[in-house]
Amino acid sequence: IIIPARSFQLLLTPRAQRECLRAAHRHLNPGGRLIFDLAVPGQVVGLGVQEGQPVQDSATGRRFTLWTHDLVDHATQRYQSTFGVQEHFANGASGRPFFRVVELRYSYPEQVRALLRFIGFAEEALYGNFGRSPLGPESTEMIWVARRVAMLRD
């Protein structure tokens, strides 16, 4: 089972994370693998753009202004990123700005390890990027490979 694109981080509570891993566990045969990726806590979640950064689409020539604003709640281990975009037309007019809020939960490696063990998975590998380098101080990703080893706990 693969949970791609940091989508596990959309599960905003430890309970929701446990339920997801329990469902994966039920669907895997003994020895089956679960692979998922998470952002390393503390990494920038947003687009990495400045407030009001102008950009131009090289294919169409359309011009836009991008915004991103990130909030972090350490008590709940959540990031809240607000993304905004506004199009600017050739006649000098601008479209209405569009904003989207995305909330993600971050987890530390020790928490993920404990959760996997609790559900009945063994850590097979933990990489710091998609090139399979070890997790280290420069890593931006946590790529988890876990194997189903035990019966599901209630």
PDB file of C-alpha atoms in Angstrom:
ATOM      1  CA  ILE A   1       0.000   0.000   0.000  1.00  0.00           C
ATOM      2  CA  ILE A   2       1.333   3.446  -0.900  1.00  0.00           C
ATOM      3  CA  ILE A   3       0.096   6.670   0.699  1.00  0.00           C
ATOM      4  CA  PRO A   4       1.659   9.284  -1.631  1.00  0.00           C
ATOM      5  CA  ALA A   5       2.339  13.019  -1.646  1.00  0.00           C
ATOM      6  CA  ARG A   6       2.391  13.582   2.108  1.00  0.00           C
ATOM      7  CA  SER A   7      -1.337  12.855   2.163  1.00  0.00           C
ATOM      8  CA  PHE A   8      -0.980  11.030   5.510  1.00  0.00           C
ATOM      9  CA  GLN A   9      -0.407  14.518   6.944  1.00  0.00           C
ATOM     10  CA  LEU A  10      -3.992  15.453   6.065  1.00  0.00           C
ATOM     11  CA  LEU A  11      -5.048  13.217   8.967  1.00  0.00           C
ATOM     12  CA  LEU A  12      -5.181  15.881  11.661  1.00  0.00           C
ATOM     13  CA  THR A  13      -5.406  13.778  14.825  1.00  0.00           C
ATOM     14  CA  PRO A  14      -3.500  10.811  16.231  1.00  0.00           C
ATOM     15  CA  ARG A  15      -6.804   8.903  16.209  1.00  0.00           C
ATOM     16  CA  ALA A  16      -7.300   9.507  12.475  1.00  0.00           C
ATOM     17  CA  GLN A  17      -3.713   8.388  11.851  1.00  0.00           C
ATOM     18  CA  ARG A  18      -4.253   5.188  13.866  1.00  0.00           C
ATOM     19  CA  GLU A  19      -7.465   4.424  11.959  1.00  0.00           C
ATOM     20  CA  CYS A  20      -5.679   4.871   8.630  1.00  0.00           C
ATOM     21  CA  LEU A  21      -2.825   2.577   9.635  1.00  0.00           C
ATOM     22  CA  ARG A  22      -5.265  -0.008  11.015  1.00  0.00           C
ATOM     23  CA  ALA A  23      -7.093  -0.029   7.671  1.00  0.00           C
ATOM     24  CA  ALA A  24      -3.800  -0.483   5.802  1.00  0.00           C
ATOM     25  CA  HIS A  25      -2.850  -3.289   8.199  1.00  0.00           C
ATOM     26  CA  ARG A  26      -6.160  -5.099   7.571  1.00  0.00           C
ATOM     27  CA  HIS A  27      -5.613  -4.972   3.808  1.00  0.00           C
ATOM     28  CA  LEU A  28      -2.039  -6.279   3.846  1.00  0.00           C
ATOM     29  CA  ASN A  29      -0.999  -9.901   4.073  1.00  0.00           C
ATOM     30  CA  PRO A  30       1.692 -10.711   6.668  1.00  0.00           C
ATOM     31  CA  GLY A  31       4.947  -9.347   5.267  1.00  0.00           C
ATOM     32  CA  GLY A  32       3.106  -6.833   3.074  1.00  0.00           C
ATOM     33  CA  ARG A  33       4.571  -3.338   2.843  1.00  0.00           C
ATOM     34  CA  LEU A  34       3.235   0.123   3.572  1.00  0.00           C
ATOM     35  CA  ILE A  35       5.091   3.098   2.072  1.00  0.00           C
ATOM     36  CA  PHE A  36       4.336   6.744   2.838  1.00  0.00           C
ATOM     37  CA  ASP A  37       6.115  10.075   2.935  1.00  0.00           C
ATOM     38  CA  LEU A  38       5.948  12.946   5.393  1.00  0.00           C
ATOM     39  CA  ALA A  39       7.572  16.352   5.563  1.00  0.00           C
ATOM     40  CA  VAL A  40      10.335  16.631   8.131  1.00  0.00           C
ATOM     41  CA  PRO A  41       8.972  18.767  11.004  1.00  0.00           C
ATOM     42  CA  GLY A  42      10.148  22.345  10.697  1.00  0.00           C
ATOM     43  CA  GLN A  43      10.375  22.340   6.905  1.00  0.00           C
ATOM     44  CA  VAL A  44       8.503  25.056   5.025  1.00  0.00           C
ATOM     45  CA  VAL A  45       5.086  23.762   4.045  1.00  0.00           C
ATOM     46  CA  GLY A  46       4.005  26.591   1.747  1.00  0.00           C
ATOM     47  CA  LEU A  47       5.036  27.316  -1.792  1.00  0.00           C
ATOM     48  CA  GLY A  48       8.180  29.092  -0.678  1.00  0.00           C
ATOM     49  CA  VAL A  49       7.076  32.347  -2.299  1.00  0.00           C
ATOM     50  CA  GLN A  50       7.276  35.837  -0.901  1.00  0.00           C
ATOM     51  CA  GLU A  51       4.145  37.756  -0.036  1.00  0.00           C
ATOM     52  CA  GLY A  52       2.812  39.094  -3.330  1.00  0.00           C
ATOM     53  CA  GLN A  53       5.428  37.487  -5.589  1.00  0.00           C
ATOM     54  CA  PRO A  54       4.721  38.145  -9.283  1.00  0.00           C
ATOM     55  CA  VAL A  55       5.053  35.178 -11.656  1.00  0.00           C
ATOM     56  CA  GLN A  56       4.443  34.642 -15.356  1.00  0.00           C
ATOM     57  CA  ASP A  57       3.411  31.407 -17.039  1.00  0.00           C
ATOM     58  CA  SER A  58       6.089  30.810 -19.682  1.00  0.00           C
ATOM     59  CA  ALA A  59       3.725  28.778 -21.883  1.00  0.00           C
ATOM     60  CA  THR A  60       0.787  31.202 -21.956  1.00  0.00           C
ATOM     61  CA  GLY A  61       2.279  34.540 -20.883  1.00  0.00           C
ATOM     62  CA  ARG A  62      -0.432  34.923 -18.230  1.00  0.00           C
ATOM     63  CA  ARG A  63       0.664  36.934 -15.187  1.00  0.00           C
ATOM     64  CA  PHE A  64      -0.209  36.191 -11.587  1.00  0.00           C
ATOM     65  CA  THR A  65       0.615  37.278  -8.061  1.00  0.00           C
ATOM     66  CA  LEU A  66       1.132  34.485  -5.515  1.00  0.00           C
ATOM     67  CA  TRP A  67       0.896  34.615  -1.733  1.00  0.00           C
ATOM     68  CA  THR A  68       1.525  32.092   0.962  1.00  0.00           C
ATOM     69  CA  HIS A  69       1.212  32.420   4.704  1.00  0.00           C
ATOM     70  CA  ASP A  70       2.029  29.643   7.170  1.00  0.00           C
ATOM     71  CA  LEU A  71       0.969  29.280  10.787  1.00  0.00           C
ATOM     72  CA  VAL A  72       2.274  26.584  13.123  1.00  0.00           C
ATOM     73  CA  ASP A  73       0.487  25.291  16.219  1.00  0.00           C
ATOM     74  CA  HIS A  74       3.051  23.313  18.192  1.00  0.00           C
ATOM     75  CA  ALA A  75       0.476  22.085  20.716  1.00  0.00           C
ATOM     76  CA  THR A  76      -1.503  20.195  18.051  1.00  0.00           C
ATOM     77  CA  GLN A  77       1.481  19.687  15.695  1.00  0.00           C
ATOM     78  CA  ARG A  78      -0.370  21.354  12.839  1.00  0.00           C
ATOM     79  CA  TYR A  79       0.668  23.597  10.004  1.00  0.00           C
ATOM     80  CA  GLN A  80      -1.923  25.830   8.402  1.00  0.00           C
ATOM     81  CA  SER A  81      -0.912  27.191   5.021  1.00  0.00           C
ATOM     82  CA  THR A  82      -2.943  29.782   3.172  1.00  0.00           C
ATOM     83  CA  PHE A  83      -2.231  29.983  -0.552  1.00  0.00           C
ATOM     84  CA  GLY A  84      -3.449  32.850  -2.709  1.00  0.00           C
ATOM     85  CA  VAL A  85      -3.361  33.685  -6.410  1.00  0.00           C
ATOM     86  CA  GLN A  86      -4.568  36.667  -8.427  1.00  0.00           C
ATOM     87  CA  GLU A  87      -4.426  36.928 -12.208  1.00  0.00           C
ATOM     88  CA  HIS A  88      -3.433  40.178 -13.954  1.00  0.00           C
ATOM     89  CA  PHE A  89      -4.768  40.797 -17.447  1.00  0.00           C
ATOM     90  CA  ALA A  90      -3.096  42.511 -20.422  1.00  0.00           C
ATOM     91  CA  ASN A  91      -5.546  45.445 -20.177  1.00  0.00           C
ATOM     92  CA  GLY A  92      -4.252  46.273 -16.676  1.00  0.00           C
ATOM     93  CA  ALA A  93      -7.252  44.830 -14.828  1.00  0.00           C
ATOM     94  CA  SER A  94      -6.866  42.142 -12.179  1.00  0.00           C
ATOM     95  CA  GLY A  95      -9.061  39.193 -11.346  1.00  0.00           C
ATOM     96  CA  ARG A  96     -10.463  38.514  -7.915  1.00  0.00           C
ATOM     97  CA  PRO A  97      -7.934  36.906  -5.583  1.00  0.00           C
ATOM     98  CA  PHE A  98      -8.499  33.226  -4.822  1.00  0.00           C
ATOM     99  CA  PHE A  99      -7.381  31.762  -1.492  1.00  0.00           C
ATOM    100  CA  ARG A 100      -7.166  28.170  -0.268  1.00  0.00           C
ATOM    101  CA  VAL A 101      -6.322  27.005   3.260  1.00  0.00           C
ATOM    102  CA  VAL A 102      -4.597  23.644   3.745  1.00  0.00           C
ATOM    103  CA  GLU A 103      -4.053  22.157   7.192  1.00  0.00           C
ATOM    104  CA  LEU A 104      -1.491  19.417   7.802  1.00  0.00           C
ATOM    105  CA  ARG A 105      -0.298  17.568  10.883  1.00  0.00           C
ATOM    106  CA  TYR A 106       3.402  16.975  11.335  1.00  0.00           C
ATOM    107  CA  SER A 107       4.923  14.037  13.196  1.00  0.00           C
ATOM    108  CA  TYR A 108       8.375  13.354  14.585  1.00  0.00           C
ATOM    109  CA  PRO A 109      10.207  10.148  13.651  1.00  0.00           C
ATOM    110  CA  GLU A 110       9.870   8.750  17.194  1.00  0.00           C
ATOM    111  CA  GLN A 111       6.099   9.256  17.081  1.00  0.00           C
ATOM    112  CA  VAL A 112       5.770   7.504  13.715  1.00  0.00           C
ATOM    113  CA  ARG A 113       7.916   4.583  14.908  1.00  0.00           C
ATOM    114  CA  ALA A 114       5.788   4.130  18.030  1.00  0.00           C
ATOM    115  CA  LEU A 115       2.563   4.348  16.031  1.00  0.00           C
ATOM    116  CA  LEU A 116       3.741   1.785  13.473  1.00  0.00           C
ATOM    117  CA  ARG A 117       4.829  -0.640  16.227  1.00  0.00           C
ATOM    118  CA  PHE A 118       1.549  -0.165  18.100  1.00  0.00           C
ATOM    119  CA  ILE A 119      -0.493  -1.031  15.004  1.00  0.00           C
ATOM    120  CA  GLY A 120       1.634  -4.077  14.109  1.00  0.00           C
ATOM    121  CA  PHE A 121       4.189  -2.844  11.589  1.00  0.00           C
ATOM    122  CA  ALA A 122       7.977  -3.124  11.656  1.00  0.00           C
ATOM    123  CA  GLU A 123      10.081  -0.312  10.262  1.00  0.00           C
ATOM    124  CA  GLU A 124      11.919  -1.676   7.251  1.00  0.00           C
ATOM    125  CA  ALA A 125      13.477   1.607   6.114  1.00  0.00           C
ATOM    126  CA  LEU A 126      13.400   5.332   6.739  1.00  0.00           C
ATOM    127  CA  TYR A 127      14.857   7.566   4.039  1.00  0.00           C
ATOM    128  CA  GLY A 128      15.531  11.299   4.046  1.00  0.00           C
ATOM    129  CA  ASN A 129      14.615  11.791   0.392  1.00  0.00           C
ATOM    130  CA  PHE A 130      13.355   9.919  -2.649  1.00  0.00           C
ATOM    131  CA  GLY A 131      16.934   9.008  -3.599  1.00  0.00           C
ATOM    132  CA  ARG A 132      16.964   6.721  -0.524  1.00  0.00           C
ATOM    133  CA  SER A 133      19.535   8.733   1.421  1.00  0.00           C
ATOM    134  CA  PRO A 134      19.454   8.240   5.197  1.00  0.00           C
ATOM    135  CA  LEU A 135      17.362  10.651   7.246  1.00  0.00           C
ATOM    136  CA  GLY A 136      19.634  13.464   8.417  1.00  0.00           C
ATOM    137  CA  PRO A 137      19.764  17.158   9.314  1.00  0.00           C
ATOM    138  CA  GLU A 138      19.484  18.239   5.663  1.00  0.00           C
ATOM    139  CA  SER A 139      16.522  15.976   4.879  1.00  0.00           C
ATOM    140  CA  THR A 140      13.227  17.501   3.788  1.00  0.00           C
ATOM    141  CA  GLU A 141      11.278  14.235   3.540  1.00  0.00           C
ATOM    142  CA  MET A 142      10.717  11.164   5.650  1.00  0.00           C
ATOM    143  CA  ILE A 143      10.051   8.190   3.375  1.00  0.00           C
ATOM    144  CA  TRP A 144       8.751   5.316   5.523  1.00  0.00           C
ATOM    145  CA  VAL A 145       8.750   1.667   4.474  1.00  0.00           C
ATOM    146  CA  ALA A 146       6.997  -0.576   6.987  1.00  0.00           C
ATOM    147  CA  ARG A 147       6.154  -4.270   6.922  1.00  0.00           C
ATOM    148  CA  ARG A 148       3.119  -5.908   8.483  1.00  0.00           C
ATOM    149  CA  VAL A 149       4.394  -8.279  11.173  1.00  0.00           C
ATOM    150  CA  ALA A 150       1.779  -8.700  13.876  1.00  0.00           C
ATOM    151  CA  MET A 151      -1.922  -9.099  14.386  1.00  0.00           C
ATOM    152  CA  LEU A 152      -3.904  -5.871  14.522  1.00  0.00           C
ATOM    153  CA  ARG A 153      -4.390  -4.402  17.979  1.00  0.00           C
ATOM    154  CA  ASP A 154      -7.754  -3.010  19.013  1.00  0.00           C
TER     155      ASP A 154
END
